[in-house]
């Protein structure tokens, strides 16, 4: 039986909790046959040191057995189970179906993420779904908890039975630049206001950045359970993280040098890596995080050895470890000034240079003529209640009733002009106003309408082929001192009903998500 009745209770018990990551495999596991993964899962869930086991969903964009398969095998055991649910391979209907299955099997703890872009696939690279993103997935799960209103056979609305998901979101703070990090933080707030109840951090090796997430949440009066993410390093993994082979995972030059030094030793650095992980756990405990989440291991004994080590440190040792484990990159941006005493962020002092730049944002290559023009045009014509909007609305209402020649012609003009200006893909449910006139279909590989995924590196997209759309949007909005309003409000859901219809018409006639925002 589980220790605390629910994971929610465990995280609010005040007792520091340890979690373990389990990654499934590509291939099937015959029933009643021994399986290393199931054995690992059993050993972890049966051990009193482990409060929860978290099962990944095709991590790194690689094909694996689904997390819900292992979840249902471990569900009745001692520890709690968190199932990772990502948006890369399943559209919203498949995600909802999976959620109903999880609820039916009593697997109520879900970590909702966008997920890494697919890396492989049968017969060629899989195309990513990204029908939803982490914010809209969280909002959908929350709506299921509230009782999903659905049309009945006779068109009446019935409310489906309420689920009781305990929903987690994730944040990826190991970003080099302000234009990458601030949208991550704003998206974190959006996840919470749309239903996330506890937060996983991305794995990293800079305790000041982990602490900064805590400070950021407190500065917005959010005090929800925070999970610190520790990944056991070795020379190979450190190399991959240093080369940015795994989205969002960062090893700096300084840490890589240390890794190579210890890995050259007789134990290939094992003692150093295990101690580093244990020290990170001790810092999370010292900082008052709800739990520490361990990954990167295939043997249950390794998890236990690190936890035992962490539990043996002195009550205040974590303070020294927090200063010691700050493997950031040169010139990395921090939102809070450094507290010289603790070596961590100073809750009372935001980054002074950042504050100055908010008053004098200066120029940016992102603030193009096209962007300035789009802003003017939008405020004159596409802003509800303006004379321009009311005029265009009357026009489109007339065209909408007509034979369609004029509306088709207008749609043609719209398509060509928006293709040239924004690389528009004619989705019909336009998000240009949401993303500083950058098209999520044309400029983002994951169609992220609710903020950045966690994969950007050095301002570049996870797919390394362009600047990250949200880093660009941040730069644009900062020029107009509008970053504070970034990513506010309910989750944006794309409506595929509108595909290849006129985005202009749908805006003026209140058929797209922008109209829902106004209601
Ligand atoms: S453009 Fe940015 S948000 Fe979009 S996929 Fe790339 S890194 Fe993610």
Short mmCIF file of C-alpha atoms and ligand atoms in Angstrom, two decimals:
data_model
loop_
_atom_site.label_atom_id
_atom_site.label_comp_id
_atom_site.label_asym_id
_atom_site.label_seq_id
_atom_site.Cartn_x
_atom_site.Cartn_y
_atom_site.Cartn_z
CA UNK A 1 0.00 0.00 0.00
CA UNK A 2 1.21 3.61 -0.65
CA UNK A 3 2.85 5.57 2.23
CA UNK A 4 0.77 8.79 2.14
CA UNK A 5 -2.68 8.18 0.65
CA UNK A 6 -1.90 10.43 -2.33
CA UNK A 7 1.13 12.05 -3.85
CA UNK A 8 -0.51 15.41 -3.15
CA UNK A 9 -0.52 14.54 0.58
CA UNK A 10 3.06 13.28 0.42
CA UNK A 11 4.24 16.57 -1.10
CA UNK A 12 2.34 18.66 1.44
CA UNK A 13 3.50 16.55 4.39
CA UNK A 14 6.63 18.65 4.88
CA UNK A 15 8.73 15.49 4.58
CA UNK A 16 11.28 15.66 1.73
CA UNK A 17 10.35 13.04 -0.87
CA UNK A 18 12.55 11.06 -3.26
CA UNK A 19 11.36 10.13 -6.72
CA UNK A 20 12.88 7.81 -9.30
CA UNK A 21 12.73 7.99 -13.08
CA UNK A 22 12.11 4.81 -15.04
CA UNK A 23 12.48 4.69 -18.81
CA UNK A 24 10.76 1.83 -20.68
CA UNK A 25 12.22 0.29 -23.85
CA UNK A 26 11.52 -0.25 -27.56
CA UNK A 27 9.99 -3.71 -28.01
CA UNK A 28 7.49 -5.83 -26.14
CA UNK A 29 7.77 -7.59 -22.78
CA UNK A 30 5.99 -10.97 -22.88
CA UNK A 31 3.64 -11.45 -19.95
CA UNK A 32 5.02 -13.60 -17.08
CA UNK A 33 8.51 -13.24 -18.46
CA UNK A 34 11.20 -11.56 -16.35
CA UNK A 35 11.91 -7.99 -17.46
CA UNK A 36 14.69 -5.72 -16.23
CA UNK A 37 12.37 -2.69 -16.41
CA UNK A 38 9.58 -4.33 -14.41
CA UNK A 39 12.11 -5.65 -11.89
CA UNK A 40 13.56 -2.12 -11.53
CA UNK A 41 10.06 -0.70 -11.18
CA UNK A 42 9.14 -3.26 -8.54
CA UNK A 43 12.36 -2.74 -6.57
CA UNK A 44 11.89 1.03 -6.56
CA UNK A 45 8.19 1.05 -5.75
CA UNK A 46 8.70 -1.43 -2.92
CA UNK A 47 11.47 0.57 -1.22
CA UNK A 48 10.36 2.92 1.60
CA UNK A 49 12.96 5.51 0.57
CA UNK A 50 11.12 6.06 -2.73
CA UNK A 51 7.88 8.10 -2.57
CA UNK A 52 7.12 8.06 -6.29
CA UNK A 53 8.23 6.51 -9.55
CA UNK A 54 7.96 8.64 -12.71
CA UNK A 55 7.66 6.86 -16.05
CA UNK A 56 8.81 8.68 -19.17
CA UNK A 57 6.91 8.95 -22.48
CA UNK A 58 9.15 8.27 -25.52
CA UNK A 59 11.97 10.39 -24.02
CA UNK A 60 14.23 12.25 -26.46
CA UNK A 61 11.70 11.58 -29.22
CA UNK A 62 12.61 7.87 -29.34
CA UNK A 63 10.00 5.11 -29.66
CA UNK A 64 9.42 3.13 -26.46
CA UNK A 65 6.75 1.07 -24.73
CA UNK A 66 4.09 3.45 -23.43
CA UNK A 67 4.39 4.68 -19.82
CA UNK A 68 0.85 3.61 -19.06
CA UNK A 69 1.89 -0.03 -19.71
CA UNK A 70 4.43 0.02 -16.87
CA UNK A 71 2.22 2.31 -14.81
CA UNK A 72 -0.60 -0.18 -14.57
CA UNK A 73 1.86 -2.93 -13.62
CA UNK A 74 3.21 -0.83 -10.74
CA UNK A 75 -0.03 0.89 -9.75
CA UNK A 76 -0.91 -1.43 -6.88
CA UNK A 77 2.55 -1.34 -5.28
CA UNK A 78 3.78 0.82 -2.40
CA UNK A 79 5.08 3.99 -4.06
CA UNK A 80 3.04 6.48 -6.09
CA UNK A 81 3.23 6.49 -9.88
CA UNK A 82 3.56 9.57 -12.09
CA UNK A 83 2.90 8.98 -15.77
CA UNK A 84 4.51 11.39 -18.22
CA UNK A 85 2.18 12.51 -20.98
CA UNK A 86 3.63 14.41 -23.92
CA UNK A 87 2.15 16.03 -27.02
CA UNK A 88 4.72 14.96 -29.61
CA UNK A 89 3.17 11.67 -30.75
CA UNK A 90 -0.52 11.90 -29.82
CA UNK A 91 -3.15 14.40 -30.91
CA UNK A 92 -5.67 15.78 -28.38
CA UNK A 93 -8.10 12.87 -28.86
CA UNK A 94 -5.44 10.24 -28.27
CA UNK A 95 -4.26 12.22 -25.23
CA UNK A 96 -7.80 12.42 -23.87
CA UNK A 97 -8.33 8.68 -24.48
CA UNK A 98 -5.09 7.91 -22.68
CA UNK A 99 -6.16 10.14 -19.80
CA UNK A 100 -9.48 8.29 -19.48
CA UNK A 101 -7.54 5.02 -19.40
CA UNK A 102 -5.17 6.32 -16.72
CA UNK A 103 -8.09 7.53 -14.61
CA UNK A 104 -9.79 4.16 -15.03
CA UNK A 105 -6.65 2.43 -13.75
CA UNK A 106 -6.24 4.78 -10.81
CA UNK A 107 -3.12 6.40 -12.28
CA UNK A 108 -3.99 9.98 -11.34
CA UNK A 109 -0.58 11.64 -11.20
CA UNK A 110 0.37 13.07 -14.59
CA UNK A 111 3.36 15.13 -15.70
CA UNK A 112 2.07 17.03 -18.75
CA UNK A 113 4.77 18.18 -21.19
CA UNK A 114 5.12 19.19 -24.82
CA UNK A 115 7.96 16.72 -25.31
CA UNK A 116 11.07 16.55 -27.45
CA UNK A 117 10.64 16.55 -31.21
CA UNK A 118 10.50 12.98 -32.64
CA UNK A 119 14.00 11.73 -33.43
CA UNK A 120 13.25 8.50 -35.25
CA UNK A 121 10.43 6.29 -36.51
CA UNK A 122 9.55 3.22 -38.55
CA UNK A 123 10.26 3.83 -42.24
CA UNK A 124 11.63 7.32 -41.63
CA UNK A 125 11.38 10.23 -39.21
CA UNK A 126 7.96 10.51 -37.54
CA UNK A 127 6.14 13.81 -37.96
CA UNK A 128 5.42 15.39 -34.62
CA UNK A 129 1.80 15.82 -33.61
CA UNK A 130 1.95 18.87 -31.27
CA UNK A 131 -1.80 19.27 -31.66
CA UNK A 132 -1.64 20.38 -28.03
CA UNK A 133 1.25 21.71 -25.97
CA UNK A 134 1.96 21.43 -22.27
CA UNK A 135 -0.32 24.36 -21.33
CA UNK A 136 -3.31 23.18 -23.36
CA UNK A 137 -2.78 19.59 -22.18
CA UNK A 138 -2.78 20.79 -18.56
CA UNK A 139 -5.95 22.78 -19.27
CA UNK A 140 -7.63 19.73 -20.82
CA UNK A 141 -6.77 17.53 -17.82
CA UNK A 142 -8.06 20.25 -15.50
CA UNK A 143 -11.30 20.40 -17.50
CA UNK A 144 -11.63 16.61 -17.04
CA UNK A 145 -11.19 17.11 -13.29
CA UNK A 146 -13.95 19.73 -13.38
CA UNK A 147 -16.26 17.38 -15.35
CA UNK A 148 -16.05 17.59 -19.13
CA UNK A 149 -19.24 18.99 -20.73
CA UNK A 150 -19.86 17.04 -23.96
CA UNK A 151 -22.75 17.04 -26.48
CA UNK A 152 -25.11 14.10 -26.00
CA UNK A 153 -26.76 12.12 -28.86
CA UNK A 154 -29.71 14.57 -28.98
CA UNK A 155 -27.41 17.58 -28.77
CA UNK A 156 -27.98 18.11 -25.07
CA UNK A 157 -24.87 18.82 -23.02
CA UNK A 158 -23.92 16.15 -20.48
CA UNK A 159 -21.10 16.38 -17.95
CA UNK A 160 -18.76 13.40 -17.86
CA UNK A 161 -17.64 11.96 -14.51
CA UNK A 162 -14.96 14.07 -12.86
CA UNK A 163 -11.44 12.68 -12.84
CA UNK A 164 -9.01 13.45 -10.00
CA UNK A 165 -5.75 14.04 -11.79
CA UNK A 166 -2.88 15.55 -9.81
CA UNK A 167 -1.32 17.56 -12.62
CA UNK A 168 2.33 18.50 -12.90
CA UNK A 169 4.00 20.92 -15.29
CA UNK A 170 7.68 21.36 -16.03
CA UNK A 171 10.04 24.35 -16.36
CA UNK A 172 13.38 24.51 -18.15
CA UNK A 173 15.46 27.25 -16.46
CA UNK A 174 18.92 26.37 -17.80
CA UNK A 175 18.74 28.99 -20.50
CA UNK A 176 21.65 31.21 -21.44
CA UNK A 177 19.74 34.30 -22.48
CA UNK A 178 17.07 36.54 -20.97
CA UNK A 179 14.98 36.19 -24.15
CA UNK A 180 14.87 32.41 -23.61
CA UNK A 181 14.50 32.32 -19.82
CA UNK A 182 11.79 34.92 -19.24
CA UNK A 183 9.28 33.24 -21.64
CA UNK A 184 9.99 29.97 -19.77
CA UNK A 185 9.04 31.66 -16.50
CA UNK A 186 5.95 33.34 -17.98
CA UNK A 187 4.87 29.98 -19.41
CA UNK A 188 5.34 28.43 -15.97
CA UNK A 189 2.82 30.91 -14.57
CA UNK A 190 0.43 30.05 -17.39
CA UNK A 191 0.73 26.34 -16.59
CA UNK A 192 -0.15 27.05 -12.96
CA UNK A 193 -3.10 29.32 -13.76
CA UNK A 194 -4.38 26.65 -16.17
CA UNK A 195 -4.23 23.83 -13.64
CA UNK A 196 -0.70 22.62 -12.83
CA UNK A 197 -0.46 21.80 -9.12
CA UNK A 198 3.18 20.76 -8.78
CA UNK A 199 6.27 21.54 -10.84
CA UNK A 200 9.19 19.47 -12.09
CA UNK A 201 12.32 21.38 -13.01
CA UNK A 202 14.39 20.23 -16.01
CA UNK A 203 17.58 18.43 -15.00
CA UNK A 204 20.60 20.69 -14.52
CA UNK A 205 23.80 21.34 -12.54
CA UNK A 206 23.38 24.92 -11.32
CA UNK A 207 21.73 25.18 -7.92
CA UNK A 208 21.37 28.97 -8.27
CA UNK A 209 19.07 28.43 -11.28
CA UNK A 210 17.03 25.80 -9.45
CA UNK A 211 16.69 28.21 -6.51
CA UNK A 212 15.71 31.00 -8.90
CA UNK A 213 12.64 29.03 -10.00
CA UNK A 214 11.59 28.91 -6.34
CA UNK A 215 12.22 32.66 -5.95
CA UNK A 216 10.28 33.44 -9.13
CA UNK A 217 7.25 31.47 -7.93
CA UNK A 218 7.37 33.06 -4.49
CA UNK A 219 7.64 36.52 -6.07
CA UNK A 220 4.30 35.70 -7.74
CA UNK A 221 2.83 34.34 -4.52
CA UNK A 222 2.83 30.76 -5.70
CA UNK A 223 3.93 28.19 -3.14
CA UNK A 224 3.29 24.87 -4.83
CA UNK A 225 5.40 21.69 -4.54
CA UNK A 226 8.64 22.02 -6.50
CA UNK A 227 10.64 19.00 -7.63
CA UNK A 228 14.40 19.26 -8.16
CA UNK A 229 15.68 17.12 -11.03
CA UNK A 230 18.96 15.23 -10.69
CA UNK A 231 20.43 13.15 -13.50
CA UNK A 232 23.39 10.91 -12.69
CA UNK A 233 26.22 11.93 -14.92
CA UNK A 234 28.94 9.90 -16.57
CA UNK A 235 31.43 10.87 -19.26
CA UNK A 236 29.19 9.87 -22.18
CA UNK A 237 26.06 11.58 -20.89
CA UNK A 238 27.99 14.73 -19.95
CA UNK A 239 29.34 14.87 -23.51
CA UNK A 240 25.83 14.57 -24.94
CA UNK A 241 24.46 17.32 -22.68
CA UNK A 242 27.46 19.53 -23.48
CA UNK A 243 26.87 19.10 -27.23
CA UNK A 244 23.18 19.90 -26.72
CA UNK A 245 22.20 16.47 -28.07
CA UNK A 246 19.36 16.24 -25.52
CA UNK A 247 16.93 19.20 -25.62
CA UNK A 248 17.01 21.41 -22.54
CA UNK A 249 19.85 19.46 -20.85
CA UNK A 250 22.97 21.51 -20.29
CA UNK A 251 26.52 20.71 -19.15
CA UNK A 252 28.82 23.73 -19.16
CA UNK A 253 32.48 23.78 -20.24
CA UNK A 254 33.53 24.03 -16.59
CA UNK A 255 31.54 20.95 -15.57
CA UNK A 256 32.65 18.98 -18.63
CA UNK A 257 36.30 19.61 -17.73
CA UNK A 258 35.63 18.30 -14.22
CA UNK A 259 33.78 15.26 -15.59
CA UNK A 260 36.67 14.41 -17.90
CA UNK A 261 39.17 14.79 -15.04
CA UNK A 262 37.29 12.38 -12.73
CA UNK A 263 36.27 10.01 -15.53
CA UNK A 264 39.95 9.46 -16.20
CA UNK A 265 40.27 7.99 -12.70
CA UNK A 266 40.23 4.24 -11.82
CA UNK A 267 36.55 4.28 -10.93
CA UNK A 268 35.74 6.24 -14.12
CA UNK A 269 34.46 9.03 -11.88
CA UNK A 270 31.74 6.94 -10.20
CA UNK A 271 32.41 8.34 -6.71
CA UNK A 272 32.39 11.92 -8.02
CA UNK A 273 29.16 11.45 -10.00
CA UNK A 274 27.30 9.73 -7.17
CA UNK A 275 28.39 12.37 -4.67
CA UNK A 276 27.43 15.20 -7.03
CA UNK A 277 23.91 13.73 -7.32
CA UNK A 278 23.63 13.23 -3.56
CA UNK A 279 24.78 16.79 -2.90
CA UNK A 280 22.15 18.14 -5.29
CA UNK A 281 19.45 16.20 -3.42
CA UNK A 282 20.72 17.65 -0.14
CA UNK A 283 20.47 21.17 -1.56
CA UNK A 284 16.88 20.61 -2.71
CA UNK A 285 16.03 19.34 0.77
CA UNK A 286 17.77 22.34 2.35
CA UNK A 287 15.96 24.80 0.08
CA UNK A 288 12.59 23.35 1.02
CA UNK A 289 11.75 21.74 -2.30
CA UNK A 290 9.00 19.07 -1.95
CA UNK A 291 11.19 16.41 -3.50
CA UNK A 292 14.23 15.34 -5.44
CA UNK A 293 13.80 13.35 -8.64
CA UNK A 294 16.59 10.99 -9.63
CA UNK A 295 17.25 9.71 -13.14
CA UNK A 296 19.94 8.22 -15.33
CA UNK A 297 20.23 4.86 -13.58
CA UNK A 298 19.21 1.30 -14.45
CA UNK A 299 19.95 -0.31 -11.08
CA UNK A 300 17.73 0.24 -8.03
CA UNK A 301 20.83 -0.04 -5.77
CA UNK A 302 22.29 3.07 -7.39
CA UNK A 303 19.19 5.11 -6.47
CA UNK A 304 19.37 3.83 -2.89
CA UNK A 305 23.12 4.47 -2.58
CA UNK A 306 22.69 8.11 -3.62
CA UNK A 307 19.71 8.65 -1.33
CA UNK A 308 21.58 7.12 1.62
CA UNK A 309 24.53 9.40 0.86
CA UNK A 310 22.25 12.45 0.72
CA UNK A 311 20.62 11.52 4.01
CA UNK A 312 24.02 11.23 5.73
CA UNK A 313 25.15 14.83 5.06
CA UNK A 314 25.09 17.29 7.94
CA UNK A 315 22.04 19.52 8.37
CA UNK A 316 23.83 22.59 6.96
CA UNK A 317 26.19 20.96 4.49
CA UNK A 318 23.77 21.82 1.67
CA UNK A 319 24.68 25.49 2.00
CA UNK A 320 28.24 24.79 0.91
CA UNK A 321 27.05 22.40 -1.80
CA UNK A 322 24.74 25.13 -3.13
CA UNK A 323 27.73 27.43 -3.65
CA UNK A 324 29.86 24.63 -5.07
CA UNK A 325 27.37 23.28 -7.64
CA UNK A 326 26.89 26.27 -9.91
CA UNK A 327 27.97 25.04 -13.32
CA UNK A 328 26.46 27.79 -15.44
CA UNK A 329 27.72 28.99 -18.83
CA UNK A 330 29.70 32.21 -19.22
CA UNK A 331 27.45 35.26 -19.21
CA UNK A 332 24.36 33.24 -18.29
CA UNK A 333 21.33 35.40 -17.46
CA UNK A 334 19.82 35.30 -13.95
CA UNK A 335 16.63 37.11 -13.02
CA UNK A 336 17.72 37.76 -9.42
CA UNK A 337 20.96 39.36 -8.31
CA UNK A 338 23.42 37.08 -6.50
CA UNK A 339 23.33 37.06 -2.70
CA UNK A 340 27.03 37.14 -1.83
CA UNK A 341 26.42 35.35 1.45
CA UNK A 342 24.50 32.31 0.16
CA UNK A 343 25.81 32.37 -3.42
CA UNK A 344 22.20 31.95 -4.50
CA UNK A 345 19.62 34.43 -5.77
CA UNK A 346 18.65 37.47 -3.69
CA UNK A 347 14.84 37.43 -3.26
CA UNK A 348 14.85 41.16 -2.64
CA UNK A 349 16.86 42.23 -5.64
CA UNK A 350 16.04 41.59 -9.29
CA UNK A 351 18.87 41.72 -11.80
CA UNK A 352 19.73 45.44 -11.92
CA UNK A 353 20.80 45.41 -15.55
CA UNK A 354 17.56 43.65 -16.45
CA UNK A 355 15.55 46.33 -14.62
CA UNK A 356 17.44 49.09 -16.41
CA UNK A 357 16.83 47.39 -19.77
CA UNK A 358 13.09 47.23 -19.07
CA UNK A 359 13.05 51.04 -18.94
CA UNK A 360 15.42 51.42 -21.91
CA UNK A 361 14.95 48.34 -24.03
CA UNK A 362 17.09 49.63 -26.91
CA UNK A 363 16.88 48.34 -30.45
CA UNK A 364 16.59 44.73 -31.57
CA UNK A 365 17.02 43.11 -34.97
CA UNK A 366 13.69 41.44 -34.27
CA UNK A 367 11.85 44.77 -34.37
CA UNK A 368 11.49 44.85 -38.13
CA UNK A 369 9.46 47.16 -40.39
CA UNK A 370 7.12 44.22 -40.95
CA UNK A 371 6.54 43.91 -37.19
CA UNK A 372 5.94 47.64 -36.69
CA UNK A 373 3.49 47.63 -39.63
CA UNK A 374 1.66 44.57 -38.27
CA UNK A 375 1.24 46.22 -34.86
CA UNK A 376 -0.23 49.39 -36.44
CA UNK A 377 -2.52 47.42 -38.76
CA UNK A 378 -3.68 45.20 -35.93
CA UNK A 379 -4.55 48.04 -33.57
CA UNK A 380 -6.41 49.88 -36.35
CA UNK A 381 -8.27 46.97 -37.96
CA UNK A 382 -8.06 43.74 -35.96
CA UNK A 383 -8.79 45.11 -32.47
CA UNK A 384 -12.43 44.48 -31.54
CA UNK A 385 -14.44 47.63 -30.97
CA UNK A 386 -12.33 49.82 -33.23
CA UNK A 387 -13.99 51.51 -36.24
CA UNK A 388 -11.71 49.52 -38.52
CA UNK A 389 -12.76 46.25 -36.94
CA UNK A 390 -16.48 47.11 -37.03
CA UNK A 391 -16.19 48.13 -40.68
CA UNK A 392 -14.39 44.92 -41.70
CA UNK A 393 -16.86 42.89 -39.63
CA UNK A 394 -19.79 44.32 -41.60
CA UNK A 395 -17.96 43.58 -44.86
CA UNK A 396 -17.20 40.00 -43.92
CA UNK A 397 -20.75 39.44 -42.59
CA UNK A 398 -22.05 40.47 -46.04
CA UNK A 399 -19.47 38.37 -47.90
CA UNK A 400 -20.15 35.40 -45.65
CA UNK A 401 -23.79 35.41 -46.81
CA UNK A 402 -22.82 35.98 -50.49
CA UNK A 403 -21.83 33.55 -53.28
CA UNK A 404 -18.34 33.66 -51.97
CA UNK A 405 -16.49 35.18 -54.95
CA UNK A 406 -15.45 38.23 -52.93
CA UNK A 407 -14.66 36.25 -49.80
CA UNK A 408 -12.63 33.73 -51.83
CA UNK A 409 -10.75 36.55 -53.53
CA UNK A 410 -10.11 38.21 -50.17
CA UNK A 411 -8.91 34.88 -48.81
CA UNK A 412 -6.53 34.59 -51.76
CA UNK A 413 -5.11 38.06 -51.06
CA UNK A 414 -4.84 37.15 -47.39
CA UNK A 415 -3.00 33.91 -48.10
CA UNK A 416 -0.43 35.51 -50.42
CA UNK A 417 0.25 38.54 -48.24
CA UNK A 418 0.53 36.52 -45.02
CA UNK A 419 2.73 33.89 -46.69
CA UNK A 420 5.15 36.65 -47.73
CA UNK A 421 5.05 38.49 -44.41
CA UNK A 422 4.77 35.64 -41.89
CA UNK A 423 5.34 32.33 -43.71
CA UNK A 424 1.66 31.69 -42.95
CA UNK A 425 0.26 28.16 -43.48
CA UNK A 426 -3.43 29.17 -43.76
CA UNK A 427 -4.50 27.43 -40.53
CA UNK A 428 -7.57 29.68 -40.23
CA UNK A 429 -7.15 30.20 -36.47
CA UNK A 430 -4.56 32.95 -36.44
CA UNK A 431 -2.13 33.29 -33.53
CA UNK A 432 -0.03 36.13 -34.99
CA UNK A 433 -1.36 38.59 -32.34
CA UNK A 434 -0.49 36.10 -29.58
CA UNK A 435 3.16 35.71 -30.64
CA UNK A 436 4.28 39.22 -31.69
CA UNK A 437 3.32 38.54 -35.34
CA UNK A 438 5.31 35.36 -35.65
CA UNK A 439 3.47 32.37 -37.10
CA UNK A 440 3.59 29.22 -34.91
CA UNK A 441 3.10 27.02 -37.99
CA UNK A 442 5.69 28.78 -40.16
CA UNK A 443 8.25 29.65 -37.49
CA UNK A 444 7.99 26.96 -34.80
CA UNK A 445 8.65 23.24 -35.32
CA UNK A 446 6.19 22.34 -32.56
CA UNK A 447 3.51 24.92 -33.32
CA UNK A 448 3.84 26.30 -29.78
CA UNK A 449 0.96 28.74 -29.22
CA UNK A 450 1.19 28.94 -25.42
CA UNK A 451 4.86 29.70 -24.92
CA UNK A 452 8.22 28.07 -25.63
CA UNK A 453 8.91 24.36 -25.36
CA UNK A 454 11.92 23.56 -23.22
CA UNK A 455 14.26 22.72 -26.07
CA UNK A 456 15.82 26.02 -27.12
CA UNK A 457 19.59 26.41 -26.78
CA UNK A 458 21.43 29.74 -27.09
CA UNK A 459 18.22 31.28 -28.40
CA UNK A 460 18.11 28.72 -31.21
CA UNK A 461 15.31 26.25 -31.80
CA UNK A 462 15.64 22.70 -30.48
CA UNK A 463 15.90 21.67 -34.12
CA UNK A 464 18.89 24.03 -34.45
CA UNK A 465 17.58 25.42 -37.76
CA UNK A 466 16.28 28.85 -36.67
CA UNK A 467 15.92 31.30 -33.79
CA UNK A 468 13.31 30.18 -31.22
CA UNK A 469 9.99 31.84 -32.05
CA UNK A 470 9.34 32.78 -28.42
CA UNK A 471 12.82 34.24 -27.91
CA UNK A 472 12.10 36.43 -30.93
CA UNK A 473 8.65 37.34 -29.63
CA UNK A 474 10.16 38.33 -26.27
CA UNK A 475 12.65 40.63 -27.96
CA UNK A 476 9.87 42.26 -29.95
CA UNK A 477 7.57 42.77 -26.98
CA UNK A 478 10.41 44.03 -24.80
CA UNK A 479 11.02 46.84 -27.27
CA UNK A 480 7.44 47.99 -26.58
CA UNK A 481 7.72 47.26 -22.82
CA UNK A 482 5.03 44.61 -23.11
CA UNK A 483 6.81 41.48 -21.87
CA UNK A 484 4.89 41.50 -18.59
CA UNK A 485 1.65 40.70 -20.46
CA UNK A 486 3.26 37.87 -22.35
CA UNK A 487 1.54 34.50 -22.02
CA UNK A 488 -1.30 35.67 -19.81
CA UNK A 489 -4.70 34.07 -19.80
CA UNK A 490 -6.37 30.78 -20.67
CA UNK A 491 -4.69 28.21 -22.86
CA UNK A 492 -4.97 28.75 -26.60
CA UNK A 493 -6.42 25.73 -28.43
CA UNK A 494 -6.09 25.53 -32.20
CA UNK A 495 -9.37 24.56 -33.91
CA UNK A 496 -8.64 22.35 -36.92
CA UNK A 497 -12.19 22.99 -38.14
CA UNK A 498 -10.83 26.31 -39.44
CA UNK A 499 -7.96 24.85 -41.46
CA UNK A 500 -7.68 26.44 -44.93
CA UNK A 501 -10.43 28.95 -44.17
CA UNK A 502 -9.83 32.72 -43.95
CA UNK A 503 -8.19 33.72 -40.68
CA UNK A 504 -9.35 37.28 -41.26
CA UNK A 505 -12.95 36.21 -41.70
CA UNK A 506 -12.76 33.98 -38.63
CA UNK A 507 -11.42 36.86 -36.55
CA UNK A 508 -13.97 39.42 -37.73
CA UNK A 509 -16.84 36.92 -37.44
CA UNK A 510 -15.76 35.66 -34.02
CA UNK A 511 -15.09 32.08 -35.08
CA UNK A 512 -11.50 31.69 -33.89
CA UNK A 513 -9.74 31.42 -30.51
CA UNK A 514 -9.25 35.17 -30.39
CA UNK A 515 -13.02 35.58 -30.07
CA UNK A 516 -13.07 33.08 -27.19
CA UNK A 517 -10.48 35.29 -25.43
CA UNK A 518 -12.85 38.27 -25.71
CA UNK A 519 -15.76 36.38 -24.07
S1 LIG B 1 10.85 27.54 -32.20
FE1 LIG B 1 11.17 27.54 -29.96
S2 LIG B 1 9.22 26.88 -29.12
FE2 LIG B 1 9.23 26.30 -31.28
S3 LIG B 1 10.03 24.21 -31.32
FE3 LIG B 1 11.75 25.56 -31.61
S4 LIG B 1 12.59 25.84 -29.55
FE4 LIG B 1 10.53 25.06 -29.31
#
